[in-house]
Amino acid sequence: MMGTPQSGATVRPRKIRWLFSTDHHVIGLQYLALACVAVTVGVGLSLFMRLHLIAPDFVVPGHGPILPEDYLALVTLHGTLMLFFVLTTAPQSGFGNLILPAQIGSRRMAFPGLNAAGFWTTALALVVLLGSTFVQGGAAISGWTAYPPLSAIAAAGPGQGLGMDLWLGSIALFAVGTGIASVNTLTTVIRFRCEGMTWERLPLTVWAWFTAALLSLIAFSVLLAALVLLFLDRHAATGFFVPQGDVLSSVVRAAAVHGNGSPLLWLHLFWFFGHPEVYIAILPGMGLTSMLLANFSRRRVYAYQMMIATTLLIGGLGILVWGHHMFVAGLNPFVGTAFSISTMAIALPSAAKVLSWLATTWRSRPHFATPMLFSLGFVSFFVVGGLSGPILAQPILDQYLHNTFFVVAHFHLIMAMAGVFGLFAGVYYYFPLIAGRYLSEGLGRVHFWGTLGGAYATFLPMHMTGLAGEPRHYAQLTGIPNAAARLLAQTLPLQRHISYAAFFLAASQLPFVWNVIRSARWGDLAQPNPWNATTLEWHPALAPFAEEGSSSDEQIVAYCSPCAYDPGAGWAGFTPQWQEIPASNVKRE
Amino acid sequence: MPAIFTPTDTDRKRPHADDGDHGSGRRPPYDDGLKRTGGGGDNDNDNWNDRPAGRRGPREKLERYRLGLFFALAGDLMFFVAIISTFFVTKSSGHFDAYDRYINEWLPTAIPRILWLNTAVLFLSSVTVEMARRRMFHQFDVMEEWFGLGKPTAKRAMPWVIATIVLGIAFLLGQTVAWRQLAQEHVFLKSNPSSHFFYLITYTHAIHLLVGIAGLAMALVGLFASKQIENRQILVDCAAWYWHSMGFLWLFLFVLLAYFQ
Ligand code: HEM
Ligand SMILES: [Cu+2]
């Protein structure tokens, strides 16, 4: 167990063995630790951005004033860290490694060595990304989408030289690492299910991880190809993405250098990856939410098989809708209509999921433990953030809203906040399993309400500033003497509110940090199955960090589908998947 | 049970392991997809799928590695799908010049003749690698090994693996000849949109073949170094499937370069 004392002599080798372990539990924790580093840096950067927006003259100690290119670098690094290194790694690879094998009744993953290799590739990617801040010219400034032609020409500005190259290298490494992890996940789910674990009995979390792994495999390969092409444009004088007669700093780039390319091509390739990517980030949270709502409401998941279908449908449609990110980029209007329709089609399975969550909890007597609170928070963010999706899916409305803070509000609510709430729910829920101790409920509540309030206070007003025309990626909103600036100046009070709320939101995480540190050492010792859960990761023989020798090689069998609760019997009424069903029950009816 | 014991509502809803399963799970797959153990035992135990992972039959590990390889190859396929889509998009796009004339700069790259020869060599190497793969599963040889009579499978597969490596290297050398011929005609990677793709496609494919050769070399070493026949089978089998995929991919890419420019 994590908190148990060890004799001094064995500590050292054991730690090193931990570091290079091929045990999927350890790798899962390593991924979570990596995400912790990324999220800490990422949050810090976002606070600097908010600070700059309300106090443009503020001088950062040790750095000086935040210049426009610094601001763009902040945006880029923040987006890249959060999207790739937090929301992709933690739910999919972190919890996937920690929980997935046990949930299908297996003690290991299909390719442990490969799994470790995947983690170390990802870790290297993070190091390269963070290292890009320190090179000459600074970190890349093209945003997490790295749109050319800026990103394709090293002379385009600060950060577009070595910084951009390192960014490309980092993301390429990340793509490889994620591909490796996906192969491992897919093979594990297909081959390592225990006896009786049919596809229909797989917990929805496993379905979510499975679908997300399929999406990763498809999407990240395409991203890798796009990165290769962009790299060639930068260094081999090819012209995939650079248009003829491209004007840069009022100099026309000669055709001899760069050919007949099109930035739109990059947009296609990038968003073919980018849109599935947002579902890779959110699907595990969806699966976890379904399971937790059922657990704490003591109800079956409403329409279980439909939930499996919607997971797959969201994944499938998610690959088809990338063009809605390009409505304003010069897409053919007919194509725009097609993408508009297919995008709105995704609202159907998404709404079906919401309905199932509501139906599961509706008129039950939920047990409001912290994981349940965070799951409900997930649902609320998914609904509120999701509602602006169909609005953005209309090319006409998108024409105005694109590149404003309206879009920022949309994706922060639905992806950033819902995704993070899924993560928190997972941490609170699985902490007893991993550490053998409970997190404090009191601190958990403080954390939950602070984060919920802080998140809404930060991101809801962004819809308003977006409608007022506040552009994305702008370092400074005042100081330009024209009508637009006067309009924007009116949003300044709201800007101030958003920034203070953002600081509050960040501060709300301190109780959580303290809670984890405190509880890992001194928390109350946990019961073997504290939430009376039905899924196999709570099987006594599968306890993740059991003392050596104490885990038996008892054969794991799944006798029924998960979420078999007995609402009449209250908290105690449930049939775990590993419980053999008495013969008398089987023969009834 | 006497009939008066009507089951309660909750009982009826509780999922059972049999047909009357009202939960979302159906029965475990006893009949459909049945993989017999060959033990001829009673029906309940006559299915590898019911065994715990790690004990699902002699080819379990092999099938796992194969599956992993196929997923990896599926991802790789998407890499090439992306590049080929870009190929078609770039080919059909142009720009307007100062006089408002539409210009399409695509100048098809005439592929060097030697590519035909290379393609034949690669096709041949697919045949040899398949021979190697089949040798690893030759029943009598496998039996002999199990009885402890040496490594007949390894001996029989080895020449074919070596032949494949040689043919693979020959193919790569042939490709370098093609690149050199193009360079002599002053067609380089950066020359024009079409040549971008010619080099991009052939280079990336060549890198994939280098990986394949490394895999074959590993298999070759494994044939001698590895003690378990299962591991040797996996090495050769996976290297061979990878090689086949790259050969098949090349056929496709070659047709693309030869006829669709
Ligand atoms: C799983 C849930 C979702 C996530 C994680 C998500 C995430 C995102 C992100 C990150 C962006 C902005 C990308 C950028 O420009 O940097 C975005 C934009 C967009 N989203 Fe979503 N989204 C989700 C659901 C939806 C739904 C359900 C719809 C429509 C029914 C939708 C429609 C759109 C549209 C049309 C845009 C493009 C807006 C623009 O860039 O102008 N999204 N989404
Ligand atoms: Cu999208």
XYZ file of N, CA and C and ligand atoms in Angstrom, chain A residues 83 144-145 147 270-271 274-275 277-279 281-283 286 314 321 324-328 342-348 350 382 385-394 398-399 401-404 407-408 410-412 414-416 472-473, ligand 1:
214
model
N -4.577 20.084 -23.211
C -5.278 19.166 -24.083
C -4.562 17.841 -24.215
N -2.482 25.890 -30.051
C -2.342 24.428 -30.041
C -2.705 23.831 -31.387
N -3.305 24.642 -32.286
C -3.667 24.129 -33.600
C -2.558 24.354 -34.624
N -1.655 26.610 -36.776
C -2.076 26.886 -38.151
C -0.938 27.443 -38.996
N -5.499 18.572 -39.517
C -5.429 18.808 -38.085
C -6.761 18.507 -37.421
N -7.854 18.995 -38.008
C -9.138 18.798 -37.319
C -9.665 17.400 -37.502
N -8.216 16.689 -34.569
C -8.603 17.529 -33.438
C -9.986 17.250 -32.909
N -10.937 17.015 -33.802
C -12.247 16.765 -33.233
C -12.341 15.433 -32.507
N -10.074 14.069 -31.040
C -9.285 14.285 -29.829
C -10.145 14.792 -28.669
N -11.081 15.697 -28.963
C -11.888 16.179 -27.846
C -12.773 15.059 -27.299
N -13.134 14.115 -28.156
C -13.922 12.989 -27.639
C -13.049 11.988 -26.907
N -10.779 12.897 -25.063
C -10.638 13.497 -23.747
C -11.886 13.310 -22.901
N -13.047 13.278 -23.534
C -14.270 13.327 -22.729
C -14.904 11.953 -22.531
N -14.687 11.014 -23.457
C -15.388 9.726 -23.352
C -15.131 8.999 -22.036
N -17.308 10.346 -19.498
C -18.699 9.939 -19.693
C -18.952 8.553 -19.116
N -21.010 8.218 -30.870
C -20.304 9.489 -30.682
C -18.908 9.370 -31.270
N -16.945 14.932 -38.452
C -17.460 16.298 -38.359
C -16.376 17.366 -38.303
N -16.489 21.388 -39.100
C -17.149 22.519 -38.436
C -16.133 23.454 -37.789
N -14.905 23.015 -37.694
C -13.883 23.935 -37.184
C -13.383 24.871 -38.278
N -13.884 24.662 -39.491
C -13.333 25.402 -40.621
C -14.387 26.203 -41.358
N -15.556 26.380 -40.724
C -16.625 27.105 -41.408
C -16.147 28.457 -41.914
N -15.325 29.124 -41.117
C -14.929 30.483 -41.485
C -13.610 30.503 -42.243
N -23.992 16.998 -40.008
C -23.405 15.875 -39.287
C -23.038 16.286 -37.862
N -22.642 17.553 -37.683
C -22.319 17.996 -36.325
C -23.548 17.969 -35.442
N -24.647 18.446 -35.998
C -25.853 18.457 -35.167
C -26.315 17.039 -34.888
N -25.967 16.110 -35.785
C -26.340 14.715 -35.531
C -25.698 14.212 -34.247
N -24.505 14.713 -33.917
C -23.858 14.253 -32.689
C -24.651 14.655 -31.462
N -25.418 15.734 -31.599
C -26.206 16.158 -30.453
C -27.180 15.061 -30.030
N -27.568 14.182 -30.969
C -28.541 13.137 -30.607
C -27.961 12.121 -29.624
N -25.432 12.477 -27.837
C -25.048 13.194 -26.624
C -26.263 13.417 -25.737
N -21.597 19.282 -18.877
C -21.828 18.721 -20.208
C -23.067 19.347 -20.831
N -22.275 23.327 -21.346
C -21.319 23.538 -22.426
C -21.832 22.988 -23.738
N -22.577 21.889 -23.675
C -23.043 21.246 -24.899
C -24.098 22.062 -25.613
N -24.859 22.849 -24.857
C -25.934 23.597 -25.500
C -25.403 24.587 -26.523
N -24.184 25.110 -26.305
C -23.676 26.060 -27.288
C -23.104 25.346 -28.512
N -22.982 24.024 -28.460
C -22.474 23.280 -29.622
C -23.352 23.438 -30.850
N -24.647 23.097 -30.741
C -25.513 23.270 -31.907
C -25.571 24.716 -32.396
N -25.360 25.677 -31.493
C -25.329 27.078 -31.940
C -24.121 27.290 -32.853
N -22.965 26.791 -32.378
C -21.757 26.959 -33.180
C -21.806 26.125 -34.447
N -22.633 25.108 -34.439
C -22.673 24.213 -35.590
C -23.374 24.834 -36.792
N -23.955 26.033 -36.627
C -24.557 26.710 -37.782
C -23.522 27.631 -38.391
N -21.642 30.776 -36.632
C -20.220 30.575 -36.381
C -19.394 31.687 -37.001
N -19.905 32.224 -38.116
C -19.199 33.311 -38.783
C -18.892 34.432 -37.806
N -19.285 34.059 -34.287
C -18.799 33.614 -32.979
C -17.401 32.999 -33.036
N -17.043 32.519 -34.190
C -15.741 31.884 -34.304
C -14.638 32.877 -33.937
N -13.596 32.383 -33.308
C -12.495 33.242 -32.882
C -12.901 34.321 -31.892
N -14.046 34.108 -31.237
C -14.346 34.955 -30.096
C -14.326 34.087 -28.845
N -16.504 30.727 -28.249
C -15.972 29.389 -28.486
C -15.107 28.943 -27.306
N -14.365 29.899 -26.761
C -13.543 29.561 -25.598
C -14.428 29.093 -24.446
N -17.413 27.764 -24.730
C -17.954 26.454 -25.099
C -16.989 25.340 -24.743
N -15.753 25.466 -25.198
C -14.904 24.286 -24.995
C -14.314 24.206 -23.606
N -14.268 25.347 -22.923
C -13.803 25.209 -21.544
C -14.848 24.546 -20.668
N -17.295 22.420 -21.710
C -17.607 21.032 -22.029
C -16.374 20.156 -21.971
N -15.258 20.682 -22.341
C -14.090 19.807 -22.360
C -13.241 20.005 -21.130
N -12.818 21.226 -20.903
C -11.923 21.434 -19.779
C -12.627 21.086 -18.479
N -10.309 35.821 -29.548
C -9.371 34.904 -28.902
C -7.961 35.336 -29.239
N -7.013 34.897 -28.431
C -5.585 35.068 -28.736
C -5.173 36.533 -28.832
C -17.575 15.946 -25.857
C -17.929 17.103 -25.972
C -17.217 18.249 -26.680
C -15.964 18.709 -26.554
C -14.904 18.152 -25.650
C -15.819 19.835 -27.440
C -14.661 20.598 -27.566
C -14.487 21.630 -28.446
C -13.293 22.421 -28.593
C -11.994 22.223 -27.825
C -13.518 23.337 -29.524
C -12.602 24.475 -29.954
C -11.428 24.080 -30.681
C -10.538 25.267 -30.998
O -10.891 26.026 -31.896
O -9.500 25.391 -30.351
C -14.843 23.114 -30.007
C -15.430 23.813 -31.022
C -16.663 23.490 -31.562
N -17.596 22.586 -31.053
Fe -17.316 21.379 -29.518
N -16.985 20.015 -28.088
C -17.862 19.058 -27.660
C -19.161 18.870 -28.042
C -19.738 19.527 -29.084
C -21.061 19.283 -29.566
C -22.039 18.271 -28.970
C -21.224 20.106 -30.634
C -22.424 20.264 -31.544
C -23.523 19.602 -31.490
C -20.023 20.878 -30.798
C -19.814 21.823 -31.761
C -18.673 22.566 -31.897
C -18.440 23.478 -32.969
C -19.379 23.742 -34.127
C -17.163 24.052 -32.752
C -16.448 25.029 -33.646
C -16.572 26.400 -33.135
C -15.575 27.293 -33.801
O -14.375 27.017 -33.728
O -16.015 28.274 -34.404
N -19.157 20.509 -29.844
N -15.425 22.066 -29.320
